[in-house]
PDB file of C-alpha atoms in Angstrom:
ATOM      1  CA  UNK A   1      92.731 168.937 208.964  1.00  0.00           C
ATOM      2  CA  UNK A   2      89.682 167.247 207.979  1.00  0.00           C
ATOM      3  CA  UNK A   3      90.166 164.752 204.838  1.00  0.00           C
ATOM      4  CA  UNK A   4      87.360 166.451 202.927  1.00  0.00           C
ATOM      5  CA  UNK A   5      89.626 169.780 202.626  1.00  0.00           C
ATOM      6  CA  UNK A   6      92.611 167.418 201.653  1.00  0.00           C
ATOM      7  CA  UNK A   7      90.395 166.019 198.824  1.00  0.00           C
ATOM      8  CA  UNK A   8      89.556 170.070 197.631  1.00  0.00           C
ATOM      9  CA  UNK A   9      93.196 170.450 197.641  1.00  0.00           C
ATOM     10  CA  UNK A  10      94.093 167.590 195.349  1.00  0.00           C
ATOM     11  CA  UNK A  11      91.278 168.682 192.966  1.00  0.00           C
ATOM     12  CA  UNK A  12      92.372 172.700 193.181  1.00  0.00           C
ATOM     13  CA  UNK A  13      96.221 170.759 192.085  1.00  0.00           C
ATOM     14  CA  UNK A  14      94.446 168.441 189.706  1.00  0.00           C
ATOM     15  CA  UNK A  15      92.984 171.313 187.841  1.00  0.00           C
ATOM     16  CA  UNK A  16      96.152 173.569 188.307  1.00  0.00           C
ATOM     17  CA  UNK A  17      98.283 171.167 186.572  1.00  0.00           C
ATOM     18  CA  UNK A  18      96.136 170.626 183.816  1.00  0.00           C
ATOM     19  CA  UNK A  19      95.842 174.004 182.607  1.00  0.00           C
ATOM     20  CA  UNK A  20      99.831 174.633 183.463  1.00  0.00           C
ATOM     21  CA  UNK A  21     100.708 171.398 181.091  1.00  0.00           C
ATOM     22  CA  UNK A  22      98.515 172.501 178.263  1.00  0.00           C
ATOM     23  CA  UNK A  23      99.240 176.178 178.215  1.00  0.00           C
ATOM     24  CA  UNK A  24     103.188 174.895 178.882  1.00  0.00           C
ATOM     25  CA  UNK A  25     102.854 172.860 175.295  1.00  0.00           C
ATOM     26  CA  UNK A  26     100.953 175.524 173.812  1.00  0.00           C
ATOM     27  CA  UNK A  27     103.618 177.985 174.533  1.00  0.00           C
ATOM     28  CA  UNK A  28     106.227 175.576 173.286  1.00  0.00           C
ATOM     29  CA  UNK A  29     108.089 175.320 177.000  1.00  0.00           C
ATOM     30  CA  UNK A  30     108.646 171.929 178.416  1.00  0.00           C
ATOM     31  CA  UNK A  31     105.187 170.454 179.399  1.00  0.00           C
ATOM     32  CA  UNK A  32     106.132 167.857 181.448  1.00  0.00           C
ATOM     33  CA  UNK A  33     108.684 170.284 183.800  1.00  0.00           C
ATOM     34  CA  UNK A  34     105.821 172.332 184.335  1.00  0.00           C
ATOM     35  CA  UNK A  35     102.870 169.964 184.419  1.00  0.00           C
ATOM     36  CA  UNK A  36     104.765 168.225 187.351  1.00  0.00           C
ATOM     37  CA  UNK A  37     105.931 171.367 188.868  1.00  0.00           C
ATOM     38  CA  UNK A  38     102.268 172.470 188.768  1.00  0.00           C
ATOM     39  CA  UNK A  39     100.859 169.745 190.967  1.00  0.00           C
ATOM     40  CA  UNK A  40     103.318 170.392 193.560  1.00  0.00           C
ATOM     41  CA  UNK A  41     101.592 173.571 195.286  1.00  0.00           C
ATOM     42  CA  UNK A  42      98.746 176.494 194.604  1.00  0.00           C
ATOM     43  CA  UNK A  43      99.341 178.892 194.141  1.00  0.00           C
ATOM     44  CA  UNK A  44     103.130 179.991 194.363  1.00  0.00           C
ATOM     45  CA  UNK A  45     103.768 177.465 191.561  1.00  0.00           C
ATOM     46  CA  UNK A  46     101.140 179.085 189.478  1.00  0.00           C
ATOM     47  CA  UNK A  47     102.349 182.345 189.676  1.00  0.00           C
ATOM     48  CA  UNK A  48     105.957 181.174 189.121  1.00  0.00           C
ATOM     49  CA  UNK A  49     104.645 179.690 185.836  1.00  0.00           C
ATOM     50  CA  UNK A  50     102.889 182.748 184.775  1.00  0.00           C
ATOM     51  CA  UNK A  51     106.642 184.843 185.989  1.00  0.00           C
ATOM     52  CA  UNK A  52     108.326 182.649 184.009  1.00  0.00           C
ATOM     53  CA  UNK A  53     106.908 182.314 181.018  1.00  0.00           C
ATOM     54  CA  UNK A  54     105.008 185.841 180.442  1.00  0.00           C
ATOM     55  CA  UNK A  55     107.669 187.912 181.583  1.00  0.00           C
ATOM     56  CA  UNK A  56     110.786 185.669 180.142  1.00  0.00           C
ATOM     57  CA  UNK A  57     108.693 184.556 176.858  1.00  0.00           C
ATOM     58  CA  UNK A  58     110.989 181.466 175.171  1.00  0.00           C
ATOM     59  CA  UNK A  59     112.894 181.598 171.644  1.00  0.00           C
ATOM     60  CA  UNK A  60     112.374 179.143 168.937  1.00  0.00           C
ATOM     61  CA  UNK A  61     114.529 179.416 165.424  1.00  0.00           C
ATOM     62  CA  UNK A  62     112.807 180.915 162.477  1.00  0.00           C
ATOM     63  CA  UNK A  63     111.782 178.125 160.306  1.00  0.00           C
ATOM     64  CA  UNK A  64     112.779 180.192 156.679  1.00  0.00           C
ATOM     65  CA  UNK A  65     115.973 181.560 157.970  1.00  0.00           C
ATOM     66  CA  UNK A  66     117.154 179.688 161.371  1.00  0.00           C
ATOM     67  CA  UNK A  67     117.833 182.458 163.410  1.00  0.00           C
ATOM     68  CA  UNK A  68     116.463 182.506 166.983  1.00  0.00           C
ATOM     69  CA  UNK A  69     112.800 184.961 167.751  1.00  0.00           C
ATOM     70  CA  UNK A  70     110.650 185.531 170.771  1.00  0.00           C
ATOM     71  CA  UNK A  71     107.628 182.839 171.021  1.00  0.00           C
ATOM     72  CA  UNK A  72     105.233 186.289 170.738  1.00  0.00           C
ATOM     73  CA  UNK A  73     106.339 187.421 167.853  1.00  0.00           C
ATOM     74  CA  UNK A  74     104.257 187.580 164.423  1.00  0.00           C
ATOM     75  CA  UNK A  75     106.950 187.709 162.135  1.00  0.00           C
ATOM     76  CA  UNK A  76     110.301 187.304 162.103  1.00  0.00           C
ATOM     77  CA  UNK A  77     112.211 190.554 162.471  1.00  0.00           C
ATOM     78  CA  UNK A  78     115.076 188.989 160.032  1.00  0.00           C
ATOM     79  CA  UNK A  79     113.335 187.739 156.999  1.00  0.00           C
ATOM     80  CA  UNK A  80     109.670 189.035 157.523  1.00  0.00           C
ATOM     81  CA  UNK A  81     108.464 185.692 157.314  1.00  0.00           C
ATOM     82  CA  UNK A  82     105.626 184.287 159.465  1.00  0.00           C
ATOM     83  CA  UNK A  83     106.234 182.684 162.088  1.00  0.00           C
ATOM     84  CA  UNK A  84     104.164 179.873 162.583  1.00  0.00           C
ATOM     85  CA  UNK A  85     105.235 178.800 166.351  1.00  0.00           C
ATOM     86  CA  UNK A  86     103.782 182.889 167.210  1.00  0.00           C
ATOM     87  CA  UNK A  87     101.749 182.112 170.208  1.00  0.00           C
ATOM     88  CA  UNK A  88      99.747 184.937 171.812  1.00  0.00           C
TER      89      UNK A  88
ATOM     90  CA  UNK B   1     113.932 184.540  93.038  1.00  0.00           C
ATOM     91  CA  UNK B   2     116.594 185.830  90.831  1.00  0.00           C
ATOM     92  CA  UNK B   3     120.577 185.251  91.132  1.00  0.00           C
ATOM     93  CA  UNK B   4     120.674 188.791  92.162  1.00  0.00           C
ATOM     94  CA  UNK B   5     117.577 188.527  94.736  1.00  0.00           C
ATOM     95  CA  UNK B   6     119.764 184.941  95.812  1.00  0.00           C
ATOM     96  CA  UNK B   7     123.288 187.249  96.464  1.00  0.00           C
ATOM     97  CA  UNK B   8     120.693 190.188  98.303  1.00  0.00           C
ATOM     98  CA  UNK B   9     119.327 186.970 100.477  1.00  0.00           C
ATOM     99  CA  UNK B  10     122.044 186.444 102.294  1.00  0.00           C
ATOM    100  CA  UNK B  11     123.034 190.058 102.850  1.00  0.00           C
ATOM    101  CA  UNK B  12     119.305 190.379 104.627  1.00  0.00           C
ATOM    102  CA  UNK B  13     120.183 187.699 106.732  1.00  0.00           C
ATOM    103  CA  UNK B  14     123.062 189.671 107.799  1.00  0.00           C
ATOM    104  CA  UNK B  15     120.953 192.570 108.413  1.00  0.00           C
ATOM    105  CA  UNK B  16     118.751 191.023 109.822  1.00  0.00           C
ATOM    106  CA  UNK B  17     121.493 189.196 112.686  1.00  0.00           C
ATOM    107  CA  UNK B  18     123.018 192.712 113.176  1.00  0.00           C
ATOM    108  CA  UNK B  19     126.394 191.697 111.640  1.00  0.00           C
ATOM    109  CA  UNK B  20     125.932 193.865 107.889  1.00  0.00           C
ATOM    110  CA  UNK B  21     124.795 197.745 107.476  1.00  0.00           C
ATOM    111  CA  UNK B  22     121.906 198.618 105.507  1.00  0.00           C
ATOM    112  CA  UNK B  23     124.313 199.874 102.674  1.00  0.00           C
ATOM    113  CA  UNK B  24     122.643 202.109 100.036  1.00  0.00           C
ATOM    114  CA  UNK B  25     122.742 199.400  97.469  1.00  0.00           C
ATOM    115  CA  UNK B  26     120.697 197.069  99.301  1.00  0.00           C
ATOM    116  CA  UNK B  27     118.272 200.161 100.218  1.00  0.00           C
ATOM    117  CA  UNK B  28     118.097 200.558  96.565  1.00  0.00           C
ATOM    118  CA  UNK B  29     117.454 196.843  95.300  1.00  0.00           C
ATOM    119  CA  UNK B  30     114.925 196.878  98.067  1.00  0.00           C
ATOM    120  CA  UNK B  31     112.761 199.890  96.701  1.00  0.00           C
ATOM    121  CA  UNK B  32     112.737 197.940  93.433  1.00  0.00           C
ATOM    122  CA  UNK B  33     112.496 194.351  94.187  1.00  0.00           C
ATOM    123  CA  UNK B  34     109.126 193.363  96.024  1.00  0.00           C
ATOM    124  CA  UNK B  35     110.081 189.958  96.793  1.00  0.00           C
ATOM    125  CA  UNK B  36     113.501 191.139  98.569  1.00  0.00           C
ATOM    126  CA  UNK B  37     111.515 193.558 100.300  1.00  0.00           C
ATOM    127  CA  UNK B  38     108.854 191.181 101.477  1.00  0.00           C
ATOM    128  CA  UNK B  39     111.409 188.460 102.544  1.00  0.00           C
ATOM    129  CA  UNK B  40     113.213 191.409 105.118  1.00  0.00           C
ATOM    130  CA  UNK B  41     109.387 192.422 106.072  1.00  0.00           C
ATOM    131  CA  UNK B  42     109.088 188.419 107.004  1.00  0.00           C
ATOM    132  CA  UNK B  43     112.373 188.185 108.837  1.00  0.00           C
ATOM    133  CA  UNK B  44     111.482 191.498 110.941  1.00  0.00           C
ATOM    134  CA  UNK B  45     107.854 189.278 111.672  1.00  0.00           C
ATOM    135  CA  UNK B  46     109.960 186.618 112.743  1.00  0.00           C
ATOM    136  CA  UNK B  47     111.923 188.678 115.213  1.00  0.00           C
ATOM    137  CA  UNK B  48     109.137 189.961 116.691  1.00  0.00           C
ATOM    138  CA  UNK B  49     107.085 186.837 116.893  1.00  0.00           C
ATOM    139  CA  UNK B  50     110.341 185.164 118.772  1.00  0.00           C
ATOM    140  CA  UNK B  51     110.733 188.353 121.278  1.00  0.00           C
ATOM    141  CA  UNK B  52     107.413 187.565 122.725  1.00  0.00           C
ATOM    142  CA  UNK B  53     108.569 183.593 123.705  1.00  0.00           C
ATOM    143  CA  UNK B  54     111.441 185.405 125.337  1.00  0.00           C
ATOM    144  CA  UNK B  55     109.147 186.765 128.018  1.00  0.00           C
ATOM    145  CA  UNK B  56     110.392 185.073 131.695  1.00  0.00           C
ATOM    146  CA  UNK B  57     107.558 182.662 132.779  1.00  0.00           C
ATOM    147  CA  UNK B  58     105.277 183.808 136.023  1.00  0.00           C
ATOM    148  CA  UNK B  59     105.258 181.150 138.478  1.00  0.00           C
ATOM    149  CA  UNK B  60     103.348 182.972 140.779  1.00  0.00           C
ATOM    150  CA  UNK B  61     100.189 183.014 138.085  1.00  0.00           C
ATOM    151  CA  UNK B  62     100.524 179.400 137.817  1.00  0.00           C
ATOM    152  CA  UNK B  63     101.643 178.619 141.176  1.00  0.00           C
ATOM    153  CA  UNK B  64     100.070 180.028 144.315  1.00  0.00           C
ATOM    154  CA  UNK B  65     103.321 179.856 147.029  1.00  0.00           C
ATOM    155  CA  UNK B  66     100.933 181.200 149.892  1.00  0.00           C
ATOM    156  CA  UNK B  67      98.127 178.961 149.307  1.00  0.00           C
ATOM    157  CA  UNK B  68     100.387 176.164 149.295  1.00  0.00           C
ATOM    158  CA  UNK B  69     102.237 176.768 153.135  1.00  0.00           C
ATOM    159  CA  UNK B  70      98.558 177.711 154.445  1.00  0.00           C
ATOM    160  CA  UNK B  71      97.613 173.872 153.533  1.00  0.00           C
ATOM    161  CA  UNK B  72     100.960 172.561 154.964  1.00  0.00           C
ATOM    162  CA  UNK B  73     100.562 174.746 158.121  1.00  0.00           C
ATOM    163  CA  UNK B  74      96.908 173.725 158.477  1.00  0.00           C
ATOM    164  CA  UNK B  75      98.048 170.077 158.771  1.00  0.00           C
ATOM    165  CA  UNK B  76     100.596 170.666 161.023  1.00  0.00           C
ATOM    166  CA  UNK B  77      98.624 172.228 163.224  1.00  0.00           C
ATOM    167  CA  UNK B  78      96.064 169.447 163.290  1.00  0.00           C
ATOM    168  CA  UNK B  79      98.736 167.346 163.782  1.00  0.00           C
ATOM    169  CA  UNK B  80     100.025 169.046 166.863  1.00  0.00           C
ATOM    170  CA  UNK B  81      96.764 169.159 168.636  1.00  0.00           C
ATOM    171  CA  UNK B  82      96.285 165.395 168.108  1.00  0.00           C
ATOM    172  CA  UNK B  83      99.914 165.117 169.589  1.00  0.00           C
ATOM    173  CA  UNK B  84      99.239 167.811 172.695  1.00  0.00           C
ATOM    174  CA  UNK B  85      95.786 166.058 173.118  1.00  0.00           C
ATOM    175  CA  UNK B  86      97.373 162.630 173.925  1.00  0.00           C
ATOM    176  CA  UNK B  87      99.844 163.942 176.054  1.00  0.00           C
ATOM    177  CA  UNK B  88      97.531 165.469 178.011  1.00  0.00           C
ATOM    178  CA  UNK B  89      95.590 162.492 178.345  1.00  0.00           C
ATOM    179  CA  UNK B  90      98.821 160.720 179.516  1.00  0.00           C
ATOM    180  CA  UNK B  91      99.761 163.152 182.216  1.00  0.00           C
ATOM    181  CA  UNK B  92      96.146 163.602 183.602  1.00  0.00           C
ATOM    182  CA  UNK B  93      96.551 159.875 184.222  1.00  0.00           C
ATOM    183  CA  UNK B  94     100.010 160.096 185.654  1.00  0.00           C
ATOM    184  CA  UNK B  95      98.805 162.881 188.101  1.00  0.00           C
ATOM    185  CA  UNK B  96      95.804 160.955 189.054  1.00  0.00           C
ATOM    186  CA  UNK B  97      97.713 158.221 190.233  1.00  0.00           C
ATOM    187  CA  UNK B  98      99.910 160.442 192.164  1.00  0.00           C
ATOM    188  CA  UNK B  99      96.898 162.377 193.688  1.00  0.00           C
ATOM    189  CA  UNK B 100      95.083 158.841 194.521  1.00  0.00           C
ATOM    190  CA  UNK B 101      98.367 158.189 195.954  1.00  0.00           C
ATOM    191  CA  UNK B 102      99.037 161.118 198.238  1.00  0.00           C
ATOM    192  CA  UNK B 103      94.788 160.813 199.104  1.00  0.00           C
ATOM    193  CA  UNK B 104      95.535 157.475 200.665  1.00  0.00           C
ATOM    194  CA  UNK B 105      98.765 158.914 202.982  1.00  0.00           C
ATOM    195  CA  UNK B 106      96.309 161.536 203.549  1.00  0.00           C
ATOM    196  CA  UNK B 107      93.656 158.692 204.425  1.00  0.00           C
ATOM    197  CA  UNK B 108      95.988 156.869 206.601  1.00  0.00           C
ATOM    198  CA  UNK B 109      97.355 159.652 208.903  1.00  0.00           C
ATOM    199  CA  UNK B 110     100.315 161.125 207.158  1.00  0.00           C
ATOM    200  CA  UNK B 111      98.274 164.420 205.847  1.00  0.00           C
ATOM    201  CA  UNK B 112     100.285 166.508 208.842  1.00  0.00           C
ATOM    202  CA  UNK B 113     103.373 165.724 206.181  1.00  0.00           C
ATOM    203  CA  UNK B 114     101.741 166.582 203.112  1.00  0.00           C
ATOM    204  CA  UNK B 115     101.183 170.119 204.733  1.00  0.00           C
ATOM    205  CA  UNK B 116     104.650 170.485 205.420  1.00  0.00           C
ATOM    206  CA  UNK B 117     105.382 169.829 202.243  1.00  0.00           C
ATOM    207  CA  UNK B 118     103.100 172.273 200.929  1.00  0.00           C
ATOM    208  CA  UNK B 119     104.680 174.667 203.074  1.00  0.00           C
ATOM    209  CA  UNK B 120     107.839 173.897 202.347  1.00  0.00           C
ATOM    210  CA  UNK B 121     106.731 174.372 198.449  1.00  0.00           C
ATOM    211  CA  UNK B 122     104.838 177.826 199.180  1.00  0.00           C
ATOM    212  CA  UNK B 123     108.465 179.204 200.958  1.00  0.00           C
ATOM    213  CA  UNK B 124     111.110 177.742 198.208  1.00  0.00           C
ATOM    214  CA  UNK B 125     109.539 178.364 194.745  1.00  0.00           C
ATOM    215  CA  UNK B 126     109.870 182.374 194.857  1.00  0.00           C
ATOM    216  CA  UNK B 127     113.459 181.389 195.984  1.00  0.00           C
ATOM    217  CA  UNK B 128     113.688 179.054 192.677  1.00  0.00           C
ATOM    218  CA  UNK B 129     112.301 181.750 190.575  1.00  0.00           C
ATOM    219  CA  UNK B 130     115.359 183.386 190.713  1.00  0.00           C
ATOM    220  CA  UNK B 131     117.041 180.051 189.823  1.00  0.00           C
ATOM    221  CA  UNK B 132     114.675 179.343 186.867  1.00  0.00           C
ATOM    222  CA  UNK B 133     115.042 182.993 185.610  1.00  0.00           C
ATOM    223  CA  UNK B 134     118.607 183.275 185.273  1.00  0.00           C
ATOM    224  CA  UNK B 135     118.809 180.108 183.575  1.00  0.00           C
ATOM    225  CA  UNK B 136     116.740 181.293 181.285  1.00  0.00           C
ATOM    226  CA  UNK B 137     118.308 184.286 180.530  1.00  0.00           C
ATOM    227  CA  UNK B 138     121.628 182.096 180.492  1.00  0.00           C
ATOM    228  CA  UNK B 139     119.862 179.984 177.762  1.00  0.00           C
ATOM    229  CA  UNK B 140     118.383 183.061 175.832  1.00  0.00           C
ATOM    230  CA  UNK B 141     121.711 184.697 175.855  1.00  0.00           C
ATOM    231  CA  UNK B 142     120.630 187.550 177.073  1.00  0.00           C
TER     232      UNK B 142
END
């Protein structure tokens, strides 16, 4: 394989990992996991991430009343309050 | 005010607490006597004037709750995109030194390995999807 293809493929991971950490802090999942995992291979690893974390969306506590709500949700279906981790 | 108006004063005050009737005597001695009549006219002022300060206070007029989170919430979101920017900054570095790294294997005759391992990778993450998924659902409670 000729090095100049090995170089495309670090920069294709490079870039892949980049977007994977911030959209992983973004979405409140563990950036570094992901960031790592996301330099491994493209594209499985990519569309692993996106599986995981679309389809499976994380829970975070509601900050007025504690209790645990999707990452995609507005408000919180217990105490109507906003929820300020809501990530689209 | 006359000994009489003096004994009536203290009936009024009565009245006016809710703890005497209005007995017809007093109705009487107030149709005569002005000054009795004025002095239960004050008290009833009085009463009125006081049921006004009794009126519950509105916070939210004085006090804007909403306005007050949206500032809060602002700064913590500037705060978090300082924080996310840094980290980013840190692991770009990380994986730059790791990339550099694998270039030079690459450089030196050991790419054959790093496509193995890419292989490897492309054949086991579905497989560790499964994995990832069911500990999230684990964690989720679900």
């Amino acid at each position: 394989m000729p090095f100049w293809m090995f170089i495309l493929l670090f920069i294709v991971l490079f870039c892949q990992a980049a977007w994977i950490f911030n959209d992983a802090s973004k979405r409140g999942e563990n950036k570094w996991i992901w960031g790592f995992f996301g330099l491994l291979n493209v594209p499985t690893n990519l569309i692993v991430y996106l599986i995981v974390t679309r389809c499976f969306a994380k829970s975070i506590p509601c900050k007025t009343c504690g209790k645990k709500i999707k990452n995609d949700f507005k408000f919180c279906p217990h105490c109507g309050d906003i929820n300020n981790g809501y990530k689209k | 005010m006359s000994e009489c108006c003096k004994k009536y004063e203290a009936d009024l005050i009565d009245i006016y607490y809710g703890e005497l009737e209005m007995s017809d005597e007093i109705k009487t001695h107030l149709e005569e006597c002005d000054l009795c009549a004025s002095y239960l006219k004050g008290l009833e002022e009085v009463k009125s004037d006081l049921s006004l300060l009794d009126s519950d206070i509105n916070i939210d007029n004085i006090v804007d709750e909403t306005l007050i989170r949206k500032a809060f919430a602002a700064v913590d979101k500037k705060t978090e995109k300082k924080n996310r920017f840094f980290d980013l900054a840190i692991f770009l570095s990380i994986a730059a030194v790791i990339i550099a790294a694998a270039l030079m294997l690459a450089y030196k005759g050991y790419g054959i390995y790093l496509i193995y391992f890419q292989a490897a990778v492309f054949f086991l993450a579905p497989i560790g999807l499964l994995g990832v998924i069911k500990m999230r659902q684990f964690k989720e409670g679900v």
